[in-house]
Amino acid sequence: MEEDCSAEALTELRERQPSALELLQVAAGSGLAAYAVWALLLQPGFRRVPLRLQVPYVGASARQVEHVLLLLRGRPGKLVDLGSGDGRIVLAAHKCGLRPAVGYELNPWLVRLAWLHAWRAGCASSVSYRRENLWKVSLRDCYNVSVFLAPSVLPLLEDKLQTELPVGARVVSGRFPLPTWQPVAVVGEGLDRVWAYDVHSGGPAEQAVPGPSSASVPGAPAAQAD
């Protein structure tokens, strides 16, 4: 994987002019309450998911995507984005050499939007977006996992990750940290902050360290303690 891939992906995201669909996407993201009602009442897929496990969509920023790629740089293996939204993290990860890159998203309109972005980037045949409930997806072959989820579901996600992830896997959580796991690296500030967690043979509970460290992330800035 090229070292400057995250910078190139970020430049592409910043230089590209927003389309009408993307502007609509931003508007939808700003109306979270309306979106939640719509998802609950009108979408059959969401009606099958308990309310406490539903997560409103807010697209990752260019800076957040950059931080995710930084914390995954140099790692081989499959990348899975749980709750992939419009697919931007999957697409950027694929361009940086994380393959296969797969996104799981229950909202059918966001899945279609993700495929549109992939088609425009010439990667429609190379990435994968699946309309599936992330809570039912098996993670047993996943070594790189990206999540941008609400704090209310992160404790349950920890249980799923601990049960299913193989040794050597890395989890990158954006906006909010996993509640009990100890990070091995932290980059960014505020809502752009991203945390990385590694799964060792003793399980996540035994990976505690005195504080965050970026030693395992080549070229990463100094970690910021919470």
Coordinates of N, CA and C in Angstrom, one line a residue:
M1 N 0.8 -1.2 0.0 CA 0.0 0.0 0.0 C 0.9 1.2 0.0
E2 N 0.6 2.2 -0.9 CA 1.4 3.4 -1.0 C 1.2 4.3 0.3
E3 N 2.3 4.9 0.8 CA 2.2 5.7 2.0 C 1.4 6.9 1.8
D4 N 1.3 7.4 0.6 CA 0.6 8.7 0.4 C -0.9 8.5 0.0
C5 N -1.4 7.2 0.1 CA -2.7 6.9 -0.4 C -3.8 7.7 0.4
S6 N -3.6 7.8 1.7 CA -4.6 8.5 2.4 C -4.7 10.0 2.1
A7 N -3.5 10.6 1.8 CA -3.5 12.0 1.4 C -4.1 12.2 0.0
E8 N -3.9 11.2 -0.9 CA -4.5 11.3 -2.2 C -6.0 11.2 -2.1
A9 N -6.5 10.2 -1.3 CA -7.9 10.0 -1.1 C -8.6 11.3 -0.6
L10 N -7.9 11.9 0.4 CA -8.4 13.1 1.1 C -8.5 14.2 0.1
T11 N -7.4 14.4 -0.8 CA -7.4 15.4 -1.8 C -8.6 15.3 -2.7
E12 N -8.8 14.0 -3.1 CA -9.9 13.8 -4.1 C -11.3 14.1 -3.5
L13 N -11.4 13.8 -2.2 CA -12.7 14.1 -1.5 C -12.9 15.6 -1.4
R14 N -11.8 16.3 -1.1 CA -11.9 17.8 -1.0 C -12.1 18.5 -2.3
E15 N -11.5 18.0 -3.4 CA -11.6 18.7 -4.6 C -12.9 18.5 -5.4
R16 N -13.5 17.3 -5.2 CA -14.7 17.0 -5.9 C -15.8 17.9 -5.5
Q17 N -16.5 18.5 -6.5 CA -17.6 19.3 -6.2 C -18.8 18.5 -5.8
P18 N -19.6 18.9 -4.7 CA -20.7 18.1 -4.3 C -21.8 18.1 -5.4
S19 N -22.4 16.9 -5.6 CA -23.4 16.7 -6.6 C -24.8 17.0 -5.9
A20 N -25.8 17.0 -6.7 CA -27.1 17.2 -6.1 C -27.5 16.1 -5.1
L21 N -27.1 14.9 -5.5 CA -27.4 13.8 -4.6 C -26.7 13.9 -3.2
E22 N -25.4 14.4 -3.3 CA -24.6 14.6 -2.1 C -25.2 15.7 -1.2
L23 N -25.7 16.8 -1.9 CA -26.3 17.9 -1.1 C -27.5 17.4 -0.4
L24 N -28.3 16.5 -1.1 CA -29.5 16.0 -0.5 C -29.1 15.1 0.7
Q25 N -28.0 14.4 0.5 CA -27.5 13.5 1.5 C -27.1 14.3 2.8
V26 N -26.5 15.4 2.6 CA -26.1 16.3 3.7 C -27.4 16.8 4.4
A27 N -28.3 17.2 3.6 CA -29.6 17.7 4.2 C -30.3 16.6 5.0
A28 N -30.3 15.4 4.5 CA -30.9 14.3 5.2 C -30.1 14.0 6.5
G29 N -28.8 14.1 6.5 CA -28.0 13.8 7.7 C -28.3 14.9 8.8
S30 N -28.7 16.1 8.4 CA -28.9 17.1 9.4 C -30.3 17.0 10.0
G31 N -31.1 16.2 9.4 CA -32.5 16.0 10.0 C -32.6 14.7 10.6
L32 N -31.8 14.4 11.6 CA -31.8 13.0 12.2 C -33.1 12.6 12.8
A33 N -33.8 13.5 13.4 CA -35.1 13.1 14.0 C -36.1 12.6 12.9
A34 N -36.2 13.4 11.8 CA -37.1 13.1 10.7 C -36.6 11.7 10.1
Y35 N -35.3 11.6 10.0 CA -34.8 10.3 9.4 C -35.1 9.1 10.3
A36 N -35.0 9.3 11.6 CA -35.3 8.2 12.5 C -36.8 7.7 12.3
V37 N -37.7 8.7 12.3 CA -39.1 8.4 12.1 C -39.3 7.7 10.8
W38 N -38.7 8.3 9.7 CA -38.9 7.7 8.4 C -38.4 6.2 8.4
A39 N -37.2 6.0 9.0 CA -36.6 4.7 9.0 C -37.5 3.7 9.8
L40 N -38.1 4.2 10.9 CA -38.8 3.3 11.8 C -40.2 2.9 11.1
L41 N -40.8 3.9 10.5 CA -42.2 3.7 10.0 C -42.3 3.2 8.6
L42 N -41.3 3.6 7.8 CA -41.5 3.3 6.3 C -40.6 2.2 5.8
Q43 N -39.5 1.9 6.5 CA -38.5 1.0 6.0 C -38.7 -0.4 6.7
P44 N -39.1 -1.4 5.9 CA -39.3 -2.7 6.5 C -38.0 -3.3 7.2
G45 N -36.9 -3.0 6.6 CA -35.6 -3.5 7.1 C -35.4 -2.9 8.5
F46 N -35.7 -1.6 8.7 CA -35.5 -1.0 10.0 C -36.6 -1.5 11.0
R47 N -37.8 -1.8 10.6 CA -38.8 -2.3 11.5 C -38.4 -3.7 12.1
R48 N -37.5 -4.4 11.4 CA -37.0 -5.7 11.9 C -35.9 -5.5 12.9
V49 N -35.4 -4.3 13.1 CA -34.2 -4.1 14.0 C -34.8 -3.4 15.2
P50 N -34.5 -3.9 16.4 CA -34.9 -3.2 17.6 C -34.5 -1.8 17.6
L51 N -35.4 -0.9 18.2 CA -35.1 0.5 18.2 C -33.7 0.9 18.8
R52 N -33.4 0.1 19.9 CA -32.1 0.4 20.6 C -30.9 0.1 19.7
L53 N -31.1 -0.7 18.7 CA -29.9 -1.0 17.8 C -29.9 -0.2 16.5
Q54 N -30.8 0.7 16.3 CA -30.9 1.5 15.1 C -29.9 2.7 15.3
V55 N -29.2 3.1 14.3 CA -28.2 4.1 14.3 C -28.5 5.1 13.2
P56 N -28.9 6.4 13.4 CA -29.1 7.4 12.4 C -27.9 7.6 11.6
Y57 N -28.0 7.9 10.3 CA -26.9 8.1 9.4 C -26.4 9.5 9.4
V58 N -25.0 9.6 9.6 CA -24.3 10.9 9.5 C -23.0 10.5 8.7
G59 N -22.9 11.0 7.6 CA -21.7 10.7 6.7 C -20.4 11.1 7.4
A60 N -19.4 10.3 7.2 CA -18.0 10.6 7.6 C -17.4 11.8 6.9
S61 N -16.7 12.6 7.6 CA -16.1 13.8 6.9 C -14.8 13.3 6.3
A62 N -14.3 14.2 5.4 CA -13.0 13.9 4.7 C -11.9 13.6 5.7
R63 N -11.9 14.4 6.8 CA -10.8 14.3 7.8 C -11.0 12.9 8.5
Q64 N -12.2 12.5 8.8 CA -12.4 11.2 9.5 C -12.0 10.1 8.6
V65 N -12.3 10.2 7.3 CA -11.8 9.1 6.4 C -10.3 9.1 6.4
E66 N -9.7 10.2 6.3 CA -8.2 10.3 6.4 C -7.7 9.6 7.6
H67 N -8.3 9.8 8.8 CA -7.8 9.2 10.0 C -8.0 7.7 10.0
V68 N -9.1 7.2 9.5 CA -9.3 5.8 9.4 C -8.2 5.1 8.5
L69 N -8.0 5.7 7.4 CA -6.9 5.2 6.5 C -5.6 5.2 7.2
L70 N -5.3 6.2 7.9 CA -4.0 6.3 8.6 C -3.8 5.2 9.6
L71 N -4.9 4.9 10.3 CA -4.8 3.8 11.4 C -4.8 2.4 10.8
L72 N -5.2 2.3 9.5 CA -5.2 1.0 8.8 C -4.1 0.9 7.8
R73 N -3.2 1.9 7.7 CA -2.2 1.9 6.7 C -1.2 0.7 6.9
G74 N -0.9 0.1 5.8 CA 0.1 -1.0 5.8 C -0.5 -2.4 6.3
R75 N -1.8 -2.4 6.6 CA -2.4 -3.7 7.1 C -2.9 -4.5 5.9
P76 N -2.7 -5.7 5.8 CA -3.3 -6.6 4.8 C -4.6 -7.1 5.2
G77 N -5.3 -7.7 4.3 CA -6.6 -8.4 4.6 C -7.8 -7.6 4.3
K78 N -8.9 -8.2 4.6 CA -10.3 -7.7 4.3 C -10.6 -6.5 5.2
L79 N -11.3 -5.5 4.6 CA -11.8 -4.4 5.3 C -13.3 -4.4 5.3
V80 N -13.9 -4.3 6.5 CA -15.4 -4.3 6.6 C -15.8 -3.0 7.3
D81 N -16.7 -2.3 6.7 CA -17.3 -1.1 7.3 C -18.7 -1.4 7.8
L82 N -18.9 -1.4 9.1 CA -20.3 -1.8 9.6 C -21.1 -0.5 9.7
G83 N -22.2 -0.5 9.0 CA -23.0 0.7 8.9 C -22.3 1.7 7.9
S84 N -22.1 1.2 6.7 CA -21.3 1.9 5.7 C -21.9 3.1 5.1
G85 N -23.1 3.4 5.3 CA -23.7 4.7 4.8 C -23.6 4.8 3.3
D86 N -23.0 5.9 2.9 CA -22.8 6.2 1.5 C -21.6 5.5 0.9
G87 N -20.9 4.7 1.7 CA -19.8 3.9 1.1 C -18.5 4.6 1.0
R88 N -18.3 5.8 1.5 CA -17.0 6.5 1.2 C -15.8 5.9 1.8
I89 N -16.0 5.3 3.0 CA -14.8 4.6 3.7 C -14.4 3.4 2.9
V90 N -15.4 2.6 2.5 CA -15.1 1.4 1.7 C -14.4 1.7 0.5
L91 N -14.8 2.8 -0.2 CA -14.2 3.2 -1.5 C -12.8 3.7 -1.3
A92 N -12.6 4.5 -0.3 CA -11.3 5.0 0.0 C -10.3 3.9 0.4
A93 N -10.8 3.0 1.2 CA -10.0 1.9 1.7 C -9.5 1.0 0.5
H94 N -10.5 0.7 -0.4 CA -10.1 0.0 -1.6 C -9.0 0.6 -2.4
K95 N -9.1 1.9 -2.6 CA -8.1 2.7 -3.4 C -6.8 2.6 -2.7
C96 N -6.8 2.4 -1.4 CA -5.5 2.4 -0.7 C -5.0 1.0 -0.5
G97 N -5.6 0.0 -1.1 CA -5.1 -1.4 -1.1 C -5.7 -2.3 -0.1
L98 N -6.7 -1.9 0.6 CA -7.4 -2.8 1.5 C -8.4 -3.6 0.8
R99 N -8.2 -4.9 0.4 CA -9.0 -5.6 -0.4 C -9.2 -7.1 0.0
P100 N -10.4 -7.6 0.0 CA -11.6 -7.0 -0.5 C -12.1 -5.9 0.6
A101 N -12.8 -4.9 0.1 CA -13.4 -3.9 0.9 C -15.0 -4.0 0.8
V102 N -15.6 -4.2 2.0 CA -17.0 -4.6 2.0 C -17.7 -3.6 3.0
G103 N -18.9 -3.1 2.5 CA -19.7 -2.3 3.4 C -21.0 -3.0 3.7
Y104 N -21.5 -2.9 4.9 CA -22.8 -3.5 5.3 C -23.7 -2.3 5.8
E105 N -24.8 -2.2 5.1 CA -25.7 -1.1 5.4 C -27.1 -1.5 5.2
L106 N -28.0 -1.2 6.1 CA -29.4 -1.7 6.0 C -30.3 -0.8 5.2
N107 N -30.0 0.5 5.1 CA -30.8 1.5 4.4 C -30.6 1.3 2.9
P108 N -31.6 0.9 2.1 CA -31.4 0.6 0.7 C -31.1 1.8 -0.1
W109 N -31.5 3.0 0.3 CA -31.2 4.2 -0.5 C -29.7 4.5 -0.3
L110 N -29.2 4.3 0.9 CA -27.7 4.5 1.1 C -26.9 3.5 0.3
V111 N -27.4 2.3 0.3 CA -26.6 1.3 -0.5 C -26.6 1.7 -2.0
R112 N -27.7 2.1 -2.5 CA -27.7 2.6 -3.9 C -26.8 3.8 -4.1
L113 N -26.8 4.7 -3.1 CA -25.9 5.9 -3.2 C -24.5 5.4 -3.2
A114 N -24.1 4.4 -2.4 CA -22.7 3.9 -2.3 C -22.3 3.3 -3.7
W115 N -23.2 2.5 -4.3 CA -22.9 2.0 -5.6 C -22.7 3.1 -6.6
L116 N -23.5 4.1 -6.5 CA -23.4 5.2 -7.5 C -22.0 5.9 -7.3
H117 N -21.6 6.1 -6.1 CA -20.2 6.7 -5.9 C -19.1 5.7 -6.4
A118 N -19.3 4.4 -6.2 CA -18.3 3.5 -6.7 C -18.3 3.4 -8.2
W119 N -19.5 3.5 -8.8 CA -19.5 3.5 -10.3 C -18.8 4.8 -10.9
R120 N -19.1 5.9 -10.2 CA -18.5 7.2 -10.7 C -17.0 7.1 -10.6
A121 N -16.5 6.4 -9.5 CA -15.0 6.3 -9.3 C -14.4 5.1 -10.1
G122 N -15.2 4.4 -10.9 CA -14.7 3.3 -11.7 C -14.4 2.1 -10.9
C123 N -15.0 1.9 -9.7 CA -14.7 0.8 -8.8 C -15.9 -0.1 -8.6
A124 N -16.9 0.1 -9.4 CA -18.2 -0.7 -9.1 C -18.0 -2.2 -9.1
S125 N -17.0 -2.6 -9.9 CA -16.8 -4.1 -9.9 C -15.8 -4.6 -8.9
S126 N -15.2 -3.6 -8.1 CA -14.1 -4.0 -7.2 C -14.5 -3.9 -5.8
V127 N -15.5 -3.1 -5.4 CA -15.9 -3.0 -4.0 C -17.3 -3.7 -3.8
S128 N -17.7 -3.9 -2.6 CA -18.9 -4.6 -2.4 C -19.8 -3.9 -1.3
Y129 N -21.0 -3.6 -1.6 CA -21.9 -3.0 -0.6 C -23.1 -3.9 -0.5
R130 N -23.4 -4.3 0.7 CA -24.4 -5.3 1.0 C -25.5 -4.8 1.9
R131 N -26.7 -5.0 1.5 CA -27.8 -4.5 2.4 C -28.1 -5.6 3.4
E132 N -27.4 -5.5 4.5 CA -27.6 -6.5 5.6 C -27.5 -5.9 6.9
N133 N -28.1 -6.5 7.9 CA -28.1 -6.1 9.3 C -26.8 -6.3 9.9
L134 N -26.0 -5.3 10.3 CA -24.7 -5.5 10.7 C -24.6 -6.4 12.0
W135 N -25.7 -6.5 12.7 CA -25.7 -7.3 13.9 C -25.8 -8.8 13.6
K136 N -26.1 -9.1 12.3 CA -26.2 -10.5 11.9 C -25.0 -10.9 11.0
V137 N -24.1 -10.0 10.7 CA -23.0 -10.3 9.8 C -21.9 -11.0 10.7
S138 N -21.4 -12.1 10.1 CA -20.2 -12.8 10.7 C -18.9 -12.0 10.5
L139 N -18.2 -11.8 11.5 CA -16.9 -11.1 11.4 C -15.7 -12.1 11.6
R140 N -15.9 -13.3 11.5 CA -14.8 -14.3 11.8 C -13.7 -14.3 10.9
D141 N -13.8 -13.7 9.7 CA -12.7 -13.6 8.7 C -12.3 -12.2 8.5
C142 N -12.7 -11.3 9.4 CA -12.4 -9.9 9.2 C -11.2 -9.4 10.0
Y143 N -10.2 -8.8 9.4 CA -9.0 -8.4 10.1 C -8.9 -6.9 10.2
N144 N -9.8 -6.2 9.5 CA -9.9 -4.7 9.5 C -11.3 -4.3 9.6
V145 N -11.7 -3.7 10.7 CA -13.2 -3.3 10.8 C -13.2 -1.8 11.1
S146 N -14.1 -1.1 10.4 CA -14.4 0.3 10.6 C -15.8 0.5 11.1
V147 N -16.0 1.3 12.1 CA -17.3 1.6 12.7 C -17.5 3.1 13.0
F148 N -18.6 3.6 12.6 CA -19.0 5.0 13.0 C -20.4 4.9 13.5
L149 N -20.5 4.5 14.8 CA -21.8 4.2 15.3 C -22.1 5.0 16.5
A150 N -23.4 5.0 17.0 CA -23.8 5.8 18.1 C -23.3 5.2 19.4
P151 N -23.0 6.0 20.4 CA -22.5 5.5 21.7 C -23.4 4.4 22.4
S152 N -24.7 4.6 22.1 CA -25.7 3.7 22.8 C -25.5 2.2 22.4
V153 N -25.0 2.0 21.2 CA -24.9 0.6 20.7 C -23.5 0.0 20.8
L154 N -22.5 0.9 21.2 CA -21.1 0.4 21.3 C -20.9 -0.7 22.3
P155 N -21.5 -0.7 23.5 CA -21.3 -1.8 24.4 C -21.7 -3.1 23.8
L156 N -22.8 -3.2 23.1 CA -23.3 -4.4 22.4 C -22.3 -4.8 21.3
L157 N -21.8 -3.8 20.6 CA -20.9 -4.0 19.5 C -19.6 -4.7 20.1
E158 N -19.1 -4.2 21.3 CA -18.0 -4.8 21.9 C -18.2 -6.3 22.1
D159 N -19.3 -6.7 22.5 CA -19.6 -8.1 22.8 C -19.5 -8.9 21.4
K160 N -20.0 -8.3 20.4 CA -20.0 -9.0 19.1 C -18.6 -9.1 18.6
L161 N -17.8 -8.0 18.7 CA -16.4 -8.0 18.2 C -15.6 -9.0 19.0
Q162 N -15.8 -9.0 20.3 CA -15.0 -9.9 21.2 C -15.3 -11.4 20.9
T163 N -16.5 -11.7 20.5 CA -16.9 -13.0 20.3 C -16.4 -13.5 18.9
E164 N -16.4 -12.6 17.9 CA -16.3 -13.1 16.5 C -14.9 -12.8 15.9
L165 N -14.3 -11.7 16.3 CA -13.1 -11.3 15.5 C -11.9 -12.2 15.8
P166 N -11.1 -12.5 14.7 CA -9.9 -13.3 14.9 C -8.8 -12.6 15.5
V167 N -7.8 -13.3 16.1 CA -6.6 -12.7 16.6 C -5.9 -12.0 15.5
G168 N -5.4 -10.8 15.8 CA -4.7 -9.9 14.8 C -5.6 -8.9 14.2
A169 N -6.9 -9.0 14.4 CA -7.8 -8.0 13.8 C -7.6 -6.6 14.5
R170 N -7.9 -5.6 13.7 CA -7.9 -4.2 14.2 C -9.3 -3.6 13.9
V171 N -9.8 -2.9 15.0 CA -11.0 -2.2 14.9 C -10.7 -0.7 15.0
V172 N -11.3 0.0 14.1 CA -11.2 1.5 14.1 C -12.5 2.1 14.3
S173 N -12.7 2.9 15.4 CA -13.9 3.5 15.7 C -13.9 5.0 15.6
G174 N -14.8 5.5 14.8 CA -14.8 7.0 14.6 C -15.8 7.7 15.5
R175 N -15.5 8.9 15.8 CA -16.4 9.8 16.6 C -16.5 9.5 18.1
F176 N -16.7 8.2 18.4 CA -16.8 7.7 19.8 C -16.0 6.5 20.0
P177 N -15.3 6.4 21.2 CA -14.5 5.2 21.4 C -15.3 4.0 21.9
L178 N -14.8 2.8 21.8 CA -15.4 1.7 22.4 C -15.3 1.9 23.9
P179 N -16.4 1.6 24.7 CA -16.5 2.0 26.1 C -15.5 1.3 27.0
T180 N -15.1 0.1 26.8 CA -14.2 -0.6 27.8 C -12.8 -1.0 27.2
W181 N -12.7 -1.1 25.9 CA -11.4 -1.5 25.3 C -10.4 -0.4 25.4
Q182 N -9.2 -0.7 25.5 CA -8.1 0.3 25.5 C -7.5 0.4 24.1
P183 N -7.4 1.7 23.6 CA -6.9 1.9 22.2 C -5.4 1.7 22.2
V184 N -4.9 1.3 21.0 CA -3.5 1.2 20.8 C -3.0 2.5 20.0
A185 N -3.9 3.2 19.5 CA -3.6 4.5 18.8 C -4.8 5.4 18.7
V186 N -4.6 6.7 18.8 CA -5.7 7.7 18.7 C -5.2 8.8 17.8
V187 N -5.9 9.2 16.9 CA -5.6 10.4 16.1 C -6.8 11.3 15.9
G188 N -6.5 12.6 15.7 CA -7.6 13.6 15.5 C -8.1 14.2 16.8
E189 N -9.0 15.2 16.6 CA -9.6 15.9 17.8 C -11.1 16.0 17.6
G190 N -11.8 16.1 18.7 CA -13.2 16.4 18.6 C -13.9 15.2 17.8
L191 N -14.9 15.6 17.0 CA -15.6 14.6 16.2 C -14.8 13.9 15.2
D192 N -13.6 14.5 14.9 CA -12.7 13.8 13.9 C -11.8 12.8 14.5
R193 N -11.9 12.6 15.8 CA -11.0 11.7 16.5 C -11.4 10.3 16.2
V194 N -10.4 9.4 16.0 CA -10.6 8.0 15.6 C -9.7 7.2 16.5
W195 N -10.2 6.1 17.0 CA -9.5 5.2 17.9 C -9.2 3.8 17.2
A196 N -8.0 3.2 17.5 CA -7.7 1.9 16.9 C -7.5 0.9 18.1
Y197 N -8.1 -0.3 17.9 CA -8.0 -1.3 18.9 C -7.5 -2.6 18.2
D198 N -6.6 -3.3 18.8 CA -6.1 -4.6 18.3 C -6.6 -5.7 19.1
V199 N -6.9 -6.8 18.5 CA -7.3 -8.1 19.1 C -6.1 -9.0 19.3
H200 N -5.8 -9.3 20.5 CA -4.7 -10.2 20.8 C -5.2 -11.6 21.2
S201 N -4.3 -12.5 21.5 CA -4.7 -13.9 21.8 C -5.4 -14.0 23.1
G202 N -5.2 -13.0 24.0 CA -5.9 -13.0 25.3 C -7.3 -12.4 25.2
G203 N -7.6 -11.9 24.0 CA -8.9 -11.2 23.9 C -8.7 -9.7 24.2
P204 N -9.7 -8.9 23.8 CA -9.6 -7.4 24.0 C -9.5 -7.0 25.5
A205 N -10.0 -7.8 26.4 CA -9.9 -7.5 27.8 C -8.5 -7.5 28.3
E206 N -7.6 -8.2 27.7 CA -6.2 -8.2 28.1 C -5.2 -7.4 27.3
Q207 N -5.8 -6.5 26.4 CA -5.0 -5.7 25.6 C -4.8 -4.3 26.2
A208 N -5.2 -4.1 27.5 CA -5.1 -2.8 28.2 C -3.6 -2.4 28.2
V209 N -3.4 -1.1 28.0 CA -2.1 -0.5 28.1 C -2.3 0.8 28.9
P210 N -1.1 1.4 29.4 CA -1.2 2.5 30.3 C -1.9 3.7 29.6
G211 N -1.8 3.8 28.3 CA -2.4 4.9 27.6 C -2.3 4.7 26.1
P212 N -3.0 5.5 25.3 CA -3.0 5.3 23.8 C -1.6 5.5 23.3
S213 N -1.2 4.7 22.3 CA 0.1 4.8 21.7 C -0.1 4.7 20.2
S214 N 0.7 5.4 19.4 CA 0.7 5.3 18.0 C 1.9 4.6 17.4
A215 N 2.6 3.8 18.3 CA 3.8 3.1 17.8 C 3.5 2.1 16.7
S216 N 2.3 1.6 16.7 CA 2.0 0.5 15.7 C 1.5 1.1 14.5
V217 N 1.4 2.4 14.4 CA 0.9 3.1 13.2 C 2.0 3.9 12.5
P218 N 2.6 3.4 11.5 CA 3.7 4.1 10.9 C 3.3 5.5 10.4
G219 N 4.0 6.5 10.8 CA 3.8 7.9 10.4 C 2.6 8.6 11.1
A220 N 2.0 7.9 12.1 CA 0.9 8.6 12.8 C 1.4 9.6 13.7
P221 N 0.6 10.7 13.9 CA 1.0 11.7 14.8 C 0.9 11.2 16.2
A222 N 1.5 11.9 17.2 CA 1.5 11.5 18.6 C 0.1 11.3 19.0
A223 N -0.2 10.3 19.8 CA -1.5 10.0 20.3 C -1.9 11.0 21.3
Q224 N -3.2 11.2 21.4 CA -3.8 12.1 22.3 C -4.5 11.4 23.4
A225 N -4.2 11.6 24.6 CA -4.9 10.9 25.7 C -6.3 11.5 25.9
D226 N -7.2 10.6 26.3 CA -8.5 11.1 26.6 C -8.5 11.9 27.8

